[in-house]
mmCIF file with all atom_site columns, C-alpha atoms in Angstrom:
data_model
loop_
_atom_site.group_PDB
_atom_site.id
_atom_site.type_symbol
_atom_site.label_atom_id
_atom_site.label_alt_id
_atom_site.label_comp_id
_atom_site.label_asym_id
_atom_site.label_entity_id
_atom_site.label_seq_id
_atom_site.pdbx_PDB_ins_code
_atom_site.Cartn_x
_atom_site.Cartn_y
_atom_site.Cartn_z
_atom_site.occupancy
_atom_site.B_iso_or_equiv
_atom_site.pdbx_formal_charge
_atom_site.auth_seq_id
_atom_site.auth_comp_id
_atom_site.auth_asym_id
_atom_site.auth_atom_id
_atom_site.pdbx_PDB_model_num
ATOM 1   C CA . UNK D 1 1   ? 45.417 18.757 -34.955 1.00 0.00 ? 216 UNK D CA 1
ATOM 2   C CA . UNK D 1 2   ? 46.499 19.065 -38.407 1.00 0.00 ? 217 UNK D CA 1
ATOM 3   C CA . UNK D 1 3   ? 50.272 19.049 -37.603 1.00 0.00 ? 218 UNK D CA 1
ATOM 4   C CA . UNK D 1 4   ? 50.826 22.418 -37.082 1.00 0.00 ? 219 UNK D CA 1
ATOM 5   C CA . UNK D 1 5   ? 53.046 23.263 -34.192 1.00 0.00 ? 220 UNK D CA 1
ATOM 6   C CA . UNK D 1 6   ? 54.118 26.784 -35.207 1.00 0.00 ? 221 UNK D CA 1
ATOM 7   C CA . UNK D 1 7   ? 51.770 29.935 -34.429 1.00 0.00 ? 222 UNK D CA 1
ATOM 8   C CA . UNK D 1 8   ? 52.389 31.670 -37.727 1.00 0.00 ? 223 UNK D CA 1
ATOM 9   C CA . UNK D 1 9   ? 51.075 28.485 -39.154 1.00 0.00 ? 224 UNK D CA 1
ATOM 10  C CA . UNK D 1 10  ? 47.702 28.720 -36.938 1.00 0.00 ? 225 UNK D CA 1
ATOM 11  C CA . UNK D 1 11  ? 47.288 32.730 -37.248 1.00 0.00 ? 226 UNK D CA 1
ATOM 12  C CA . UNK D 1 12  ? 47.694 31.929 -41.311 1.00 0.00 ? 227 UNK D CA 1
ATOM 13  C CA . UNK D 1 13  ? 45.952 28.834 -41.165 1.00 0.00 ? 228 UNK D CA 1
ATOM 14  C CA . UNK D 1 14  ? 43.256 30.933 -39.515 1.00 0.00 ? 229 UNK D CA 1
ATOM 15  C CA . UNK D 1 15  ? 42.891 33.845 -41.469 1.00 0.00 ? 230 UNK D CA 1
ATOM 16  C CA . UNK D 1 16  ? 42.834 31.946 -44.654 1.00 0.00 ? 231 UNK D CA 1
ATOM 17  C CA . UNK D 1 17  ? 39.401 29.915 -43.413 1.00 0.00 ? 232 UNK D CA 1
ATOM 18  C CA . UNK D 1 18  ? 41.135 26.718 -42.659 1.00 0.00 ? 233 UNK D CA 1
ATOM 19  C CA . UNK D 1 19  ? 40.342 26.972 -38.787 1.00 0.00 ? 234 UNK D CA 1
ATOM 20  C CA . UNK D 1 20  ? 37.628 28.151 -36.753 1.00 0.00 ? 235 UNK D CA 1
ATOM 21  C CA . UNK D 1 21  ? 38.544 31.193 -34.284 1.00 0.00 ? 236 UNK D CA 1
ATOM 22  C CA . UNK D 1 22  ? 37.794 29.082 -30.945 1.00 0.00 ? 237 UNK D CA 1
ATOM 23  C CA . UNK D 1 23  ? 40.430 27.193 -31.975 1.00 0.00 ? 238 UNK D CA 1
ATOM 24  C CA . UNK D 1 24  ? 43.353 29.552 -32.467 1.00 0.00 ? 239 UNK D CA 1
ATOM 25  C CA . UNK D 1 25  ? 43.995 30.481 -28.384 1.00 0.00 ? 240 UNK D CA 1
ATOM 26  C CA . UNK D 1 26  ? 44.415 26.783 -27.485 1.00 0.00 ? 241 UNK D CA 1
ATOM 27  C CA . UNK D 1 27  ? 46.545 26.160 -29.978 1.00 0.00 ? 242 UNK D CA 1
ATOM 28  C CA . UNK D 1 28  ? 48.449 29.036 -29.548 1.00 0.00 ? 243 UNK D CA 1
ATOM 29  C CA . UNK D 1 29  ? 48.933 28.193 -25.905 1.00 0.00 ? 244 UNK D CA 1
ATOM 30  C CA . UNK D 1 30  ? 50.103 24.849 -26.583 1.00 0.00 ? 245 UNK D CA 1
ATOM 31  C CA . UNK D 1 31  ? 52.540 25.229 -28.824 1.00 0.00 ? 246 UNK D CA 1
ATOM 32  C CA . UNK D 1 32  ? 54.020 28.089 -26.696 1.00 0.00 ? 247 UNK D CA 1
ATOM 33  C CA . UNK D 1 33  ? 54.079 25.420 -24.256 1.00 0.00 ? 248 UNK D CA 1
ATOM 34  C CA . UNK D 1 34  ? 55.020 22.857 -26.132 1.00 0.00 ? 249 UNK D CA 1
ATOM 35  C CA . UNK D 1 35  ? 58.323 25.148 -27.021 1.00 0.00 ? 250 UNK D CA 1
ATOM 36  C CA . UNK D 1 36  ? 58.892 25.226 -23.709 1.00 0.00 ? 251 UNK D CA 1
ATOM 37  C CA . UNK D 1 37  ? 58.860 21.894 -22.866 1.00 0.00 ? 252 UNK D CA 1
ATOM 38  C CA . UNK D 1 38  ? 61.111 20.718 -25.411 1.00 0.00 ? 253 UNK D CA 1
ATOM 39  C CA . UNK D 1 39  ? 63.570 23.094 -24.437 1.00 0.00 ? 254 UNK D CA 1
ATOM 40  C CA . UNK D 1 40  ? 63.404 21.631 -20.936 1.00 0.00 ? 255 UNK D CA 1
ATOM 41  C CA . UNK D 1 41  ? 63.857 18.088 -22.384 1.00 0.00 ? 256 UNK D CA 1
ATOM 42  C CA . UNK D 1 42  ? 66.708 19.027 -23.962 1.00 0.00 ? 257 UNK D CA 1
ATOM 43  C CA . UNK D 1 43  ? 68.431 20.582 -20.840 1.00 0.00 ? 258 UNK D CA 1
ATOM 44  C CA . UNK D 1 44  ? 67.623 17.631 -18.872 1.00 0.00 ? 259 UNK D CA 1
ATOM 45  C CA . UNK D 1 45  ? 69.130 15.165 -21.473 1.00 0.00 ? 260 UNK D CA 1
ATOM 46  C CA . UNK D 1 46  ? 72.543 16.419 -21.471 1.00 0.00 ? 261 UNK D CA 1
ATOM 47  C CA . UNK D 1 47  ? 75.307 17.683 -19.659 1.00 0.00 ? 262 UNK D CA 1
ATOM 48  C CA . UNK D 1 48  ? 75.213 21.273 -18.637 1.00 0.00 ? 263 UNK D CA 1
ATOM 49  C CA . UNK D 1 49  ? 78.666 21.834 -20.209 1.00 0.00 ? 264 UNK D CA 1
ATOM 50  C CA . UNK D 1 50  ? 77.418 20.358 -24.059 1.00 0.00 ? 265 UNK D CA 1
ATOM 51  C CA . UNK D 1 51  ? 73.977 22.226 -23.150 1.00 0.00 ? 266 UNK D CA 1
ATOM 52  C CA . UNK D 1 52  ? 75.653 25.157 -22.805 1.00 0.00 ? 267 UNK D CA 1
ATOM 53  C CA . UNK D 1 53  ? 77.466 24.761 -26.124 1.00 0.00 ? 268 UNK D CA 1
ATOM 54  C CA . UNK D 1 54  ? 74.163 23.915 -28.072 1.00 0.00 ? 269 UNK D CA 1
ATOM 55  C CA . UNK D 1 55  ? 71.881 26.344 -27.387 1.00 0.00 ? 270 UNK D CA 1
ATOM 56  C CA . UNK D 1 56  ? 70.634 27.184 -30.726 1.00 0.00 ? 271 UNK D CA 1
ATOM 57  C CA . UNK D 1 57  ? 72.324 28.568 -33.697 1.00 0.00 ? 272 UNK D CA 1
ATOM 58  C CA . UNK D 1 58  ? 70.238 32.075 -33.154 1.00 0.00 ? 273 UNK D CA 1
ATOM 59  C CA . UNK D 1 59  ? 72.152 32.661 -30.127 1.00 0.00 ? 274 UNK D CA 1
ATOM 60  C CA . UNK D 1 60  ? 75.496 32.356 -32.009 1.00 0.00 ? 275 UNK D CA 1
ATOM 61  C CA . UNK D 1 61  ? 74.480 34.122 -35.013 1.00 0.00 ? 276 UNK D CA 1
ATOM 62  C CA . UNK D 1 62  ? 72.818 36.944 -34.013 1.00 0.00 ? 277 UNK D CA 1
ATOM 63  C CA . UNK D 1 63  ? 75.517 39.187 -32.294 1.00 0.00 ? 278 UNK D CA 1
ATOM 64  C CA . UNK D 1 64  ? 75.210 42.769 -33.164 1.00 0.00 ? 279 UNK D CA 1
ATOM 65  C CA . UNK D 1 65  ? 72.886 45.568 -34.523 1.00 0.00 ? 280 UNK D CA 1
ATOM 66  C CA . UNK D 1 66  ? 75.010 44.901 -38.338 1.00 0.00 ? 281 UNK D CA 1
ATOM 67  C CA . UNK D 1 67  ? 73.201 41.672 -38.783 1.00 0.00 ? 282 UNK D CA 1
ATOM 68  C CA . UNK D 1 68  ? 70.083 42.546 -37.344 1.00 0.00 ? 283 UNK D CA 1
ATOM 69  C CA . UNK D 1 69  ? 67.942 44.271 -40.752 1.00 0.00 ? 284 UNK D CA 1
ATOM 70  C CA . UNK D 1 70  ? 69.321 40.989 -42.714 1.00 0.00 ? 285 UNK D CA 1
ATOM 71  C CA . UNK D 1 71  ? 67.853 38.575 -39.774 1.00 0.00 ? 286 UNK D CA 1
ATOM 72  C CA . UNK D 1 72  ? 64.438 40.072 -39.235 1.00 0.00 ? 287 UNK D CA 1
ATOM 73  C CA . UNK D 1 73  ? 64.264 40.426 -43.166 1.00 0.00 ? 288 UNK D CA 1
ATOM 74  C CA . UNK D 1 74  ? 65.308 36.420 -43.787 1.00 0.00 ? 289 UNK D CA 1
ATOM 75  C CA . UNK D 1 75  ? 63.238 35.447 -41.230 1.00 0.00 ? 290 UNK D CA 1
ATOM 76  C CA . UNK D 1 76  ? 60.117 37.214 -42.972 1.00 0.00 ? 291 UNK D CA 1
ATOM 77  C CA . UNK D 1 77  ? 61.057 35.823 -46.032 1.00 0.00 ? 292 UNK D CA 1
ATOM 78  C CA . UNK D 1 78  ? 61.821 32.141 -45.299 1.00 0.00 ? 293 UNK D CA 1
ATOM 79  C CA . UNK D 1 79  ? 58.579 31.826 -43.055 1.00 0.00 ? 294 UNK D CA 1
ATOM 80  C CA . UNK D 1 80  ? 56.391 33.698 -45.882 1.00 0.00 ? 295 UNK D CA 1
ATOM 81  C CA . UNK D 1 81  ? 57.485 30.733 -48.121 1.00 0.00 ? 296 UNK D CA 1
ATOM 82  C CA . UNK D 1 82  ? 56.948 27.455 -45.677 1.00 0.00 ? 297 UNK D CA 1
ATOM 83  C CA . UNK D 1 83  ? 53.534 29.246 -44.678 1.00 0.00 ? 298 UNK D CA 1
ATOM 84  C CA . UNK D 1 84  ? 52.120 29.806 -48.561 1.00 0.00 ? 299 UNK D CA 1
ATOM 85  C CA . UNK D 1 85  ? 53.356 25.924 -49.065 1.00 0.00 ? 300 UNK D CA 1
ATOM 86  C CA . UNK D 1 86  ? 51.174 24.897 -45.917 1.00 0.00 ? 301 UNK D CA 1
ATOM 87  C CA . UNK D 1 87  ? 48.185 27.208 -47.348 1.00 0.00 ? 302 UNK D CA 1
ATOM 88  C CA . UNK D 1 88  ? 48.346 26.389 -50.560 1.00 0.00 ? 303 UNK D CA 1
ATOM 89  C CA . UNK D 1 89  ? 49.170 22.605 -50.389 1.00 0.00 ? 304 UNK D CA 1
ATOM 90  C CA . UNK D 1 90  ? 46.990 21.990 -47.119 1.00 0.00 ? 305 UNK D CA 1
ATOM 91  C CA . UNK D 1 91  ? 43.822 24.913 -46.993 1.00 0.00 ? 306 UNK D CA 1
ATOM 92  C CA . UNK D 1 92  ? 43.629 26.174 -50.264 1.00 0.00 ? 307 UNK D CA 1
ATOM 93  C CA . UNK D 1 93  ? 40.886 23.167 -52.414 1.00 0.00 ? 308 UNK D CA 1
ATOM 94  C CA . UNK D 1 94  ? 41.888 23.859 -55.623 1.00 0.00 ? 309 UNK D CA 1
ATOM 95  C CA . UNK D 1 95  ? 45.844 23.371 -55.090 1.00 0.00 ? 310 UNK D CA 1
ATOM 96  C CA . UNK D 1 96  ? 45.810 20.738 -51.805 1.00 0.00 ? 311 UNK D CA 1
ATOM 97  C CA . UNK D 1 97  ? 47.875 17.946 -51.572 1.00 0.00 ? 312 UNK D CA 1
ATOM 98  C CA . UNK D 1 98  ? 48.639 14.401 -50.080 1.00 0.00 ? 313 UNK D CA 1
ATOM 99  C CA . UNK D 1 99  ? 52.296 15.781 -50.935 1.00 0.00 ? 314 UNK D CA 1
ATOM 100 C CA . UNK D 1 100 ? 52.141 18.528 -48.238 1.00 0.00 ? 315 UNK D CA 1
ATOM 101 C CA . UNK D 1 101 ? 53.867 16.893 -45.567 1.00 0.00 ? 316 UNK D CA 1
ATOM 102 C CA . UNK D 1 102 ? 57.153 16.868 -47.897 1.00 0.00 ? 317 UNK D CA 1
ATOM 103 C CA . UNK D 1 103 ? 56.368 19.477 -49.650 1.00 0.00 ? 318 UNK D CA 1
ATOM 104 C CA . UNK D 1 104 ? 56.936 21.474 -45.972 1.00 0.00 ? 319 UNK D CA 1
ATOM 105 C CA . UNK D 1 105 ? 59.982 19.421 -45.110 1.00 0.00 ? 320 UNK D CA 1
ATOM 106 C CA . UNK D 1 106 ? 61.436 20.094 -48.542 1.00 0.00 ? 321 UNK D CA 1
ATOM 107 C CA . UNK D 1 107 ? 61.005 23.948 -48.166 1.00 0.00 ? 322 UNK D CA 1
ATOM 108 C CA . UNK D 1 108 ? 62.422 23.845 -44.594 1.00 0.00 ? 323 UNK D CA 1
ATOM 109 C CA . UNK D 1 109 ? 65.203 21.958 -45.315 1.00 0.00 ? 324 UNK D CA 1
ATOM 110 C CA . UNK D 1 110 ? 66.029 24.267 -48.217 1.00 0.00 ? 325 UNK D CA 1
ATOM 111 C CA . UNK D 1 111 ? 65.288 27.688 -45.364 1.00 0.00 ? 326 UNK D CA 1
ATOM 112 C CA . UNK D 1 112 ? 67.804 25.969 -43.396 1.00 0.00 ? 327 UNK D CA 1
ATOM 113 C CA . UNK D 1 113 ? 70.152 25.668 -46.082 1.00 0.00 ? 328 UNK D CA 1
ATOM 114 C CA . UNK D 1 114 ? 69.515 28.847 -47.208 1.00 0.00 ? 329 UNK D CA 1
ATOM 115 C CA . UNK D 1 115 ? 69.102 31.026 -43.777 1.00 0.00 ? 330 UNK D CA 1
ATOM 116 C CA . UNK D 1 116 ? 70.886 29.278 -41.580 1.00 0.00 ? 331 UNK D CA 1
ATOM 117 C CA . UNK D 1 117 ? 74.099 31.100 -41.034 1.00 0.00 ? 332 UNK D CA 1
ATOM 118 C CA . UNK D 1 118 ? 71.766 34.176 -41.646 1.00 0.00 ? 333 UNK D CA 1
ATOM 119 C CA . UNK D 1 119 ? 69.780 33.885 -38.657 1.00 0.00 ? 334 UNK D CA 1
ATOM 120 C CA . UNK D 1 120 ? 69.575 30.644 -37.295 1.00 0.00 ? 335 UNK D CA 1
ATOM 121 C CA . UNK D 1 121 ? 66.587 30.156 -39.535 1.00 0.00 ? 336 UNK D CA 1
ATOM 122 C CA . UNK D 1 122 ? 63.917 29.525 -36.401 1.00 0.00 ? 337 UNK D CA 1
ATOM 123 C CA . UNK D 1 123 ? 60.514 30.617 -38.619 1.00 0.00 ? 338 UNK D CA 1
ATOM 124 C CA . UNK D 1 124 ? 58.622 29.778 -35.420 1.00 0.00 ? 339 UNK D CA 1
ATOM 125 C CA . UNK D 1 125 ? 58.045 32.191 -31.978 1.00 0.00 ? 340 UNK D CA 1
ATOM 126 C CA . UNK D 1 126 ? 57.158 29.077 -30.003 1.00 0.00 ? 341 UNK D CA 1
ATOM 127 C CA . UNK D 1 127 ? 60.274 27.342 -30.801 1.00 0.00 ? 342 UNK D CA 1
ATOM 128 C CA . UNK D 1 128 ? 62.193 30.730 -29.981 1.00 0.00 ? 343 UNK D CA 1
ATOM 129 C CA . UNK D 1 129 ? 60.524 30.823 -26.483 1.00 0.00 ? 344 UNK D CA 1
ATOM 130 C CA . UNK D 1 130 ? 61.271 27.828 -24.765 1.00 0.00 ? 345 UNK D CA 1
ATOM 131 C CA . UNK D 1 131 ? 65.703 28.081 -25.401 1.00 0.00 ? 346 UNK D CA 1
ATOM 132 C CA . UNK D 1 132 ? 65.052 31.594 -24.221 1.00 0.00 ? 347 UNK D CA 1
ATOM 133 C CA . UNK D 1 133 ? 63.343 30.826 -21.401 1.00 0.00 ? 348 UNK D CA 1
ATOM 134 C CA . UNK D 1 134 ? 65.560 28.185 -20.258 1.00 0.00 ? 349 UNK D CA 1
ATOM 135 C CA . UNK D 1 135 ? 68.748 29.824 -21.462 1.00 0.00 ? 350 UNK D CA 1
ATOM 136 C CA . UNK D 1 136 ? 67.653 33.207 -20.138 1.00 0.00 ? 351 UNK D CA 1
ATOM 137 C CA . UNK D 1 137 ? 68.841 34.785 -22.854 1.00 0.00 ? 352 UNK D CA 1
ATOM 138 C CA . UNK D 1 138 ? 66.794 37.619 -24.849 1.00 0.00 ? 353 UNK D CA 1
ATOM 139 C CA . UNK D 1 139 ? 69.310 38.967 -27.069 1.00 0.00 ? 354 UNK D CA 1
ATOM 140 C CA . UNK D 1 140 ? 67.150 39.984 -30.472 1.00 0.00 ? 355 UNK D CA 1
ATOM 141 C CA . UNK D 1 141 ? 64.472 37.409 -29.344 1.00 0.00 ? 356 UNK D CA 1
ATOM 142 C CA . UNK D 1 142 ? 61.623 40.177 -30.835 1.00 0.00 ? 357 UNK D CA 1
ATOM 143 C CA . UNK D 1 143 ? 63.526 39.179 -33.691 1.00 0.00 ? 358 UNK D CA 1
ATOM 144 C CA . UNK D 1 144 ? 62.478 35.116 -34.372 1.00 0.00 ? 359 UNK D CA 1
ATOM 145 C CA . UNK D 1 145 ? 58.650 36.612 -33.054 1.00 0.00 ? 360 UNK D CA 1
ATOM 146 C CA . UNK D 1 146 ? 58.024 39.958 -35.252 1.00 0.00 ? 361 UNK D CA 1
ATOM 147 C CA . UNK D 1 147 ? 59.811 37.916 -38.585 1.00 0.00 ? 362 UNK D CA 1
ATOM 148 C CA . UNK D 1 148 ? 58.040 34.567 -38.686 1.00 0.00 ? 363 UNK D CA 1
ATOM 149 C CA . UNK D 1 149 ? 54.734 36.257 -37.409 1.00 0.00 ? 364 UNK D CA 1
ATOM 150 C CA . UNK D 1 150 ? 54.877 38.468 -40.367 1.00 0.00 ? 365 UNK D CA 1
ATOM 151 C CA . UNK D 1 151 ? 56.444 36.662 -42.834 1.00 0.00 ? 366 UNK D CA 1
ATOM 152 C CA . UNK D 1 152 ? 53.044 34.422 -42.059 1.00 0.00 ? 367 UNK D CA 1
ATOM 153 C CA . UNK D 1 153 ? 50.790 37.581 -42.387 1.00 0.00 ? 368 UNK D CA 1
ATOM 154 C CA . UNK D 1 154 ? 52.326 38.408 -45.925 1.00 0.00 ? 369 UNK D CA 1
ATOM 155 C CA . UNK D 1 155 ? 51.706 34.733 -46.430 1.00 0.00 ? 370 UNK D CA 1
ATOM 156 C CA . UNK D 1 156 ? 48.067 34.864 -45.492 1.00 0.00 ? 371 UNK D CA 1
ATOM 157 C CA . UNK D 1 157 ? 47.650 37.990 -47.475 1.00 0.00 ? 372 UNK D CA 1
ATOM 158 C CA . UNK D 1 158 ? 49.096 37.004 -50.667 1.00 0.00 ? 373 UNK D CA 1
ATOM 159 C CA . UNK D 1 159 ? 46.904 33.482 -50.525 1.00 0.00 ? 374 UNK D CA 1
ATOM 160 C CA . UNK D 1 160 ? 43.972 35.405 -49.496 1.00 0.00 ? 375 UNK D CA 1
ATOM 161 C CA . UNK D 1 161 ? 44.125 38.045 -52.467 1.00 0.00 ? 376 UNK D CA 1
ATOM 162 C CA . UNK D 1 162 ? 46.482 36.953 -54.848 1.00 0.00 ? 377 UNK D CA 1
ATOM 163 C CA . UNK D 1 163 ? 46.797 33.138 -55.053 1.00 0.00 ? 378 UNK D CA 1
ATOM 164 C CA . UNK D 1 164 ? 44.398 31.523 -53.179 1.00 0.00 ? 379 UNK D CA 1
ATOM 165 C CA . UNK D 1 165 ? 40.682 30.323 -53.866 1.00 0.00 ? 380 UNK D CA 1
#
């Protein structure tokens, strides 16, 4: 599958040649579901008072219209970066690399690091979804979808015409 599990990944992936188009909706689907499921799992494994403690940093972090501009713009940012490692060390010939695997861990360890008291640092919709769904809570949720989608546009577009072979 190529280890992508996040559908700015795929879109990216996609629009930089690494994927063919008849390939993009099933993966799309599956990862949405695949959000949802793990959410799921994660209810069912614990206790619905410590479940109701952990449900993800976003919902914590993101409180009011103040910190909303600096969200959306972190999460545009930090996703733009993980996606141009994935492009350039996994799609793009001239700059791939057996590294890429920890290359991407590296960079989203330092996102977390970086954005996490920012905005939870989510950089994926699908991920998003499912402790939405099963929290039913929508609070800014456009957020952690419009950010990491187009932080992995501007990815895509700067590989495309700037960096990229």
């Amino acid at each position: 599958s190529g280890s992508h599990f996040n559908p700015p990944f795929t879109i990216a992936i996609y629009l930089c040649g690494g994927m063919k188009l008849n390939m993009v909706g099933p993966y799309l689907i599956s990862q949405l579901i695949g959000g949802v499921l793990g959410a799921s799992m994660s209810k069912l494994m614990t206790t619905t008072e410590n479940y109701s403690k952990a449900q993800g940093a976003a919902f914590a972090l993101l409180q009011s219209q103040d910190q909303l501009w600096g969200a959306l713009f972190g999460e545009i940012a930090m996703t733009c970066l993980v996606t141009m490692v994935v492009l350039l060390g996994a799609v793009n010939a001239k700059s791939s690399s057996p590294m890429v695997p920890f290359m991407v861990g590296c960079t989203v360890i330092i996102n977390i690091l970086a954005g996490g008291d920012v905005s939870g640092t989510c950089l994926n919709p699908a991920r998003a979804l499912g402790p939405a769904i099963v929290a039913n809570y929508w609070t800014y949720h456009w957020v952690y979808w419009v950010g990491p989608i187009t932080g992995g546009l501007v990815a895509a577009a700067l590989v495309r015409l700037l960096l990229g072979d």
